[in-house]
C-alpha cells in the first residue's frame, strides 16, 4: 500500500505501508488489547452502555456512500450528545464499520453514558435514549437497530455497575469481531483508506475522551495522506519511486521487496 502526502517544506513523500499494519490479525489484537486496558476506567466513569446499529440500504453505491455514512453517523452522535448534555449526562462512544458480502455497510456503536437516561414514555418513566422511528429519520440512509442480540436475547442497554467488567469486555469483543471482518474485506479496507484520509473516516473510531484513555493513535501518518497505489511489489509504477519504508529511502522494486521481507520476518 503506497501512501502519499506533502511534508512541511512542500515535498511529496510516499510511504510503503505493509498490509499487516492495518488489516491483520496482529492489528486487531493490538486494538483489542488497548480497549481492554481501559475497561476499569470505563466502569469507573460510566453508569451504562447502549447499543445501536445503523445500516446502509443496498440501493446506495458502495463507492459513493462513504462521505454520507460518516456525515450521517456523526449527526446521530451530535444529536444524542446534545440531548444528554441537557440532562447533565456525558456521552462517549466506540464505533466500528462492518461490510457485508453484498457490499452493505453496518455502523456499530457502543454509547457509554455517565448516568442512566430516563424519559416519560406512554405515561411511564422508562430508561430511554432514543426511539427507533426517530433514529431512522435522523439516519436517512437505510434502517437502524436498537440493541445487541446474544444467544437469542436482545439487550438495548446494560448497566456497568453490575457485572460491569464482564459486560464491557463482551461488548468490546462484539465490536472487534466486526473490525476484523472489515479488515479482511480488501475492497472495503482500501476504500476506507482512500476516502478516509483527512476526513476522519476509519474502520473504527472512538470519541475524544475514550481516545485520551487509550493514548496516542496507532497511525502516525499525517491526516492529509491518501492512498495512491495498492499492488504487489513488482506492480508498483516506476514513477512512484523514491518512497520510504522505516526511514529508508527505497529506489527500486528490489529494495522495496527486501525491506518488506525484513519487516515481515521481524513482525510476521
Short mmCIF file of C-alpha atoms in Angstrom, two decimals:
data_model
loop_
_atom_site.label_atom_id
_atom_site.label_comp_id
_atom_site.label_asym_id
_atom_site.label_seq_id
_atom_site.Cartn_x
_atom_site.Cartn_y
_atom_site.Cartn_z
CA UNK A 1 0.00 0.00 0.00
CA UNK A 2 1.60 3.31 -1.08
CA UNK A 3 0.56 6.39 0.93
CA UNK A 4 1.37 9.88 -0.37
CA UNK A 5 1.47 13.21 1.49
CA UNK A 6 3.19 16.59 1.43
CA UNK A 7 5.74 17.48 4.13
CA UNK A 8 6.18 20.87 5.81
CA UNK A 9 8.51 22.04 3.03
CA UNK A 10 6.02 21.13 0.32
CA UNK A 11 7.89 17.99 -0.79
CA UNK A 12 5.90 14.95 -1.88
CA UNK A 13 6.55 11.93 0.36
CA UNK A 14 5.49 8.39 -0.48
CA UNK A 15 5.42 5.71 2.21
CA UNK A 16 5.16 1.94 1.76
CA UNK A 17 2.76 0.50 4.35
CA UNK A 18 2.58 -3.29 4.75
CA UNK A 19 -0.93 -4.68 4.67
CA UNK A 20 -0.28 -6.13 8.11
CA UNK A 21 -0.08 -2.61 9.55
CA UNK A 22 -3.83 -2.01 9.40
CA UNK A 23 -5.62 -5.07 8.01
CA UNK A 24 -4.28 -8.00 10.03
CA UNK A 25 -4.97 -10.28 12.96
CA UNK A 26 -1.97 -8.65 14.64
CA UNK A 27 -3.58 -5.21 14.31
CA UNK A 28 -6.94 -6.47 15.57
CA UNK A 29 -5.29 -7.96 18.64
CA UNK A 30 -3.46 -4.69 19.28
CA UNK A 31 -6.69 -2.66 19.13
CA UNK A 32 -8.47 -5.22 21.29
CA UNK A 33 -5.69 -5.11 23.91
CA UNK A 34 -5.77 -1.30 24.03
CA UNK A 35 -9.54 -1.31 24.51
CA UNK A 36 -9.35 -3.95 27.26
CA UNK A 37 -6.77 -1.85 29.10
CA UNK A 38 -9.28 0.96 29.60
CA UNK A 39 -12.17 -1.25 30.80
CA UNK A 40 -11.62 -0.32 34.51
CA UNK A 41 -11.73 3.40 33.59
CA UNK A 42 -14.95 2.91 31.59
CA UNK A 43 -16.62 1.14 34.52
CA UNK A 44 -15.48 3.84 36.92
CA UNK A 45 -16.71 6.75 34.78
CA UNK A 46 -19.92 5.47 33.14
CA UNK A 47 -23.18 4.06 34.51
CA UNK A 48 -24.46 2.26 31.43
CA UNK A 49 -23.95 1.50 27.75
CA UNK A 50 -26.40 1.46 24.82
CA UNK A 51 -26.06 -0.44 21.53
CA UNK A 52 -27.08 1.00 18.15
CA UNK A 53 -26.51 -0.24 14.58
CA UNK A 54 -27.02 1.94 11.50
CA UNK A 55 -27.42 0.04 8.23
CA UNK A 56 -26.96 1.43 4.73
CA UNK A 57 -29.62 0.49 2.19
CA UNK A 58 -28.32 -1.76 -0.66
CA UNK A 59 -29.72 0.87 -3.06
CA UNK A 60 -26.67 3.05 -2.31
CA UNK A 61 -23.47 2.54 -4.29
CA UNK A 62 -20.54 1.48 -2.08
CA UNK A 63 -18.07 3.75 -3.90
CA UNK A 64 -20.09 6.92 -3.37
CA UNK A 65 -21.62 6.37 0.07
CA UNK A 66 -18.63 6.78 2.39
CA UNK A 67 -18.84 10.54 2.94
CA UNK A 68 -22.60 10.30 3.55
CA UNK A 69 -22.15 7.46 6.06
CA UNK A 70 -19.56 9.44 8.00
CA UNK A 71 -21.66 12.62 7.98
CA UNK A 72 -24.97 11.00 8.99
CA UNK A 73 -23.49 8.78 11.69
CA UNK A 74 -21.81 11.84 13.19
CA UNK A 75 -25.16 13.63 13.06
CA UNK A 76 -26.65 10.85 15.19
CA UNK A 77 -23.80 11.25 17.69
CA UNK A 78 -24.17 15.04 17.85
CA UNK A 79 -27.92 14.92 18.46
CA UNK A 80 -27.56 12.34 21.23
CA UNK A 81 -24.70 14.23 22.89
CA UNK A 82 -26.66 17.49 22.94
CA UNK A 83 -29.78 15.76 24.24
CA UNK A 84 -27.88 14.01 27.02
CA UNK A 85 -25.97 17.17 27.94
CA UNK A 86 -29.29 18.91 28.69
CA UNK A 87 -29.90 16.13 31.22
CA UNK A 88 -26.45 16.52 32.75
CA UNK A 89 -25.17 13.30 31.16
CA UNK A 90 -21.86 12.88 29.30
CA UNK A 91 -21.91 10.55 26.29
CA UNK A 92 -18.92 8.84 24.64
CA UNK A 93 -18.70 6.04 22.12
CA UNK A 94 -16.78 3.35 20.25
CA UNK A 95 -17.75 2.98 16.56
CA UNK A 96 -16.88 0.22 14.06
CA UNK A 97 -17.77 -0.13 10.37
CA UNK A 98 -18.74 -3.58 9.10
CA UNK A 99 -19.01 -4.51 5.39
CA UNK A 100 -21.23 -7.41 4.35
CA UNK A 101 -20.53 -9.76 1.44
CA UNK A 102 -23.19 -7.91 -0.56
CA UNK A 103 -21.43 -4.56 -0.08
CA UNK A 104 -23.80 -3.23 2.57
CA UNK A 105 -22.32 -1.15 5.39
CA UNK A 106 -23.27 -1.52 9.05
CA UNK A 107 -22.14 1.11 11.56
CA UNK A 108 -21.98 -0.39 15.06
CA UNK A 109 -21.97 1.87 18.14
CA UNK A 110 -21.47 1.33 21.84
CA UNK A 111 -22.54 4.51 23.64
CA UNK A 112 -21.24 5.00 27.18
CA UNK A 113 -23.29 7.32 29.45
CA UNK A 114 -22.32 8.75 32.83
CA UNK A 115 -25.90 8.39 34.05
CA UNK A 116 -28.81 6.14 33.09
CA UNK A 117 -31.17 8.33 30.96
CA UNK A 118 -34.90 8.29 31.61
CA UNK A 119 -37.95 9.73 29.85
CA UNK A 120 -41.76 9.75 30.18
CA UNK A 121 -42.98 7.21 27.57
CA UNK A 122 -46.66 6.29 27.32
CA UNK A 123 -47.26 7.68 30.78
CA UNK A 124 -44.49 5.63 32.36
CA UNK A 125 -40.96 6.52 33.45
CA UNK A 126 -38.55 4.39 31.40
CA UNK A 127 -34.86 4.07 30.56
CA UNK A 128 -34.72 5.83 27.21
CA UNK A 129 -32.00 7.06 24.83
CA UNK A 130 -33.87 7.42 21.52
CA UNK A 131 -36.75 5.74 19.67
CA UNK A 132 -36.17 3.68 16.53
CA UNK A 133 -38.54 5.77 14.39
CA UNK A 134 -36.69 8.98 15.24
CA UNK A 135 -33.33 7.27 14.74
CA UNK A 136 -34.40 6.12 11.24
CA UNK A 137 -35.39 9.70 10.39
CA UNK A 138 -32.02 11.09 11.50
CA UNK A 139 -30.02 8.36 9.75
CA UNK A 140 -31.84 8.59 6.37
CA UNK A 141 -29.51 6.12 4.59
CA UNK A 142 -31.33 2.90 5.43
CA UNK A 143 -32.64 1.38 8.64
CA UNK A 144 -31.48 1.06 12.24
CA UNK A 145 -31.40 -1.41 15.11
CA UNK A 146 -31.58 -0.58 18.78
CA UNK A 147 -29.82 -3.23 20.81
CA UNK A 148 -27.41 -6.12 20.67
CA UNK A 149 -28.51 -9.74 20.37
CA UNK A 150 -26.71 -12.52 22.20
CA UNK A 151 -27.90 -16.12 22.36
CA UNK A 152 -31.32 -15.05 21.14
CA UNK A 153 -31.67 -12.36 23.79
CA UNK A 154 -31.84 -8.70 22.77
CA UNK A 155 -30.29 -6.07 25.01
CA UNK A 156 -30.79 -2.39 24.20
CA UNK A 157 -28.69 -1.28 27.16
CA UNK A 158 -26.66 -2.71 30.03
CA UNK A 159 -25.63 -1.27 33.41
CA UNK A 160 -21.93 -1.06 34.21
CA UNK A 161 -22.12 -1.14 37.99
CA UNK A 162 -23.47 -4.71 37.95
CA UNK A 163 -21.24 -7.28 36.18
CA UNK A 164 -19.64 -4.23 34.57
CA UNK A 165 -16.30 -5.80 33.63
CA UNK A 166 -17.97 -8.84 32.07
CA UNK A 167 -20.50 -6.72 30.17
CA UNK A 168 -17.95 -4.24 28.81
CA UNK A 169 -15.49 -6.94 27.72
CA UNK A 170 -18.27 -8.82 25.91
CA UNK A 171 -19.39 -5.62 24.17
CA UNK A 172 -15.82 -4.81 23.08
CA UNK A 173 -15.37 -8.35 21.70
CA UNK A 174 -18.62 -7.87 19.79
CA UNK A 175 -17.24 -4.75 18.06
CA UNK A 176 -13.72 -6.04 17.45
CA UNK A 177 -15.21 -9.05 15.66
CA UNK A 178 -16.63 -6.65 13.08
CA UNK A 179 -13.35 -4.73 12.91
CA UNK A 180 -11.58 -7.88 11.73
CA UNK A 181 -14.32 -8.54 9.19
CA UNK A 182 -13.78 -5.04 7.77
CA UNK A 183 -10.02 -5.56 7.51
CA UNK A 184 -10.39 -8.91 5.73
CA UNK A 185 -12.50 -7.26 3.03
CA UNK A 186 -9.73 -5.73 0.87
CA UNK A 187 -12.05 -3.59 -1.24
CA UNK A 188 -13.74 -2.10 1.80
CA UNK A 189 -10.45 -1.61 3.68
CA UNK A 190 -8.88 0.13 0.69
CA UNK A 191 -11.89 2.41 0.27
CA UNK A 192 -11.73 3.30 3.97
CA UNK A 193 -8.10 4.34 3.49
CA UNK A 194 -8.65 6.15 0.23
CA UNK A 195 -11.79 8.07 1.23
CA UNK A 196 -10.93 8.47 4.89
CA UNK A 197 -7.59 10.22 4.99
CA UNK A 198 -8.19 13.78 6.06
CA UNK A 199 -11.94 13.31 6.55
CA UNK A 200 -11.78 11.28 9.74
CA UNK A 201 -13.21 8.08 8.21
CA UNK A 202 -11.61 4.93 9.60
CA UNK A 203 -12.71 1.33 10.06
CA UNK A 204 -13.10 2.15 13.78
CA UNK A 205 -13.06 5.28 15.88
CA UNK A 206 -13.75 6.46 19.42
CA UNK A 207 -14.86 9.72 21.00
CA UNK A 208 -12.27 12.17 22.30
CA UNK A 209 -12.38 11.13 25.96
CA UNK A 210 -12.03 7.41 25.19
CA UNK A 211 -9.22 8.24 22.75
CA UNK A 212 -7.37 10.06 25.52
CA UNK A 213 -7.71 6.97 27.75
CA UNK A 214 -6.25 4.78 25.00
CA UNK A 215 -3.23 7.04 24.48
CA UNK A 216 -1.78 8.09 21.15
CA UNK A 217 -3.18 6.99 17.82
CA UNK A 218 -1.71 3.91 16.15
CA UNK A 219 -1.42 5.78 12.88
CA UNK A 220 1.43 8.31 12.81
CA UNK A 221 0.85 9.30 9.19
CA UNK A 222 -0.36 12.86 8.53
CA UNK A 223 -4.12 13.28 8.14
CA UNK A 224 -3.55 14.66 4.64
CA UNK A 225 -2.12 11.33 3.46
CA UNK A 226 -4.02 9.42 0.76
CA UNK A 227 -3.68 6.00 -0.85
CA UNK A 228 -2.14 6.34 -4.32
CA UNK A 229 -1.38 2.69 -5.09
CA UNK A 230 -2.28 -0.79 -3.89
CA UNK A 231 -0.46 -3.69 -5.52
CA UNK A 232 2.20 -6.38 -5.36
CA UNK A 233 5.79 -5.17 -5.11
CA UNK A 234 6.63 -5.61 -8.79
CA UNK A 235 3.37 -3.98 -9.83
CA UNK A 236 4.39 -0.62 -8.32
CA UNK A 237 4.89 2.00 -11.02
CA UNK A 238 8.47 3.22 -11.54
CA UNK A 239 7.43 6.86 -11.13
CA UNK A 240 6.27 6.18 -7.54
CA UNK A 241 9.92 5.82 -6.51
CA UNK A 242 11.60 7.01 -4.41
CA UNK A 243 9.42 6.05 -1.47
CA UNK A 244 10.15 5.42 2.18
CA UNK A 245 9.92 2.44 4.47
CA UNK A 246 11.00 2.57 8.13
CA UNK A 247 13.00 5.73 7.33
CA UNK A 248 14.80 4.02 4.42
CA UNK A 249 14.74 5.69 1.02
CA UNK A 250 13.62 2.98 -1.43
CA UNK A 251 14.59 3.50 -5.08
CA UNK A 252 13.71 0.18 -6.76
CA UNK A 253 11.39 -2.83 -6.65
CA UNK A 254 14.25 -4.99 -5.39
CA UNK A 255 14.97 -2.67 -2.46
CA UNK A 256 11.27 -2.50 -1.61
CA UNK A 257 10.96 -6.28 -1.68
CA UNK A 258 13.97 -6.70 0.64
CA UNK A 259 12.69 -4.05 3.05
CA UNK A 260 9.24 -5.66 3.22
CA UNK A 261 10.73 -9.14 3.69
CA UNK A 262 12.81 -7.86 6.58
CA UNK A 263 9.78 -6.25 8.17
CA UNK A 264 7.70 -9.39 7.68
CA UNK A 265 10.37 -11.61 9.25
CA UNK A 266 10.52 -9.32 12.28
CA UNK A 267 6.79 -8.90 12.86
CA UNK A 268 5.14 -11.69 10.89
#
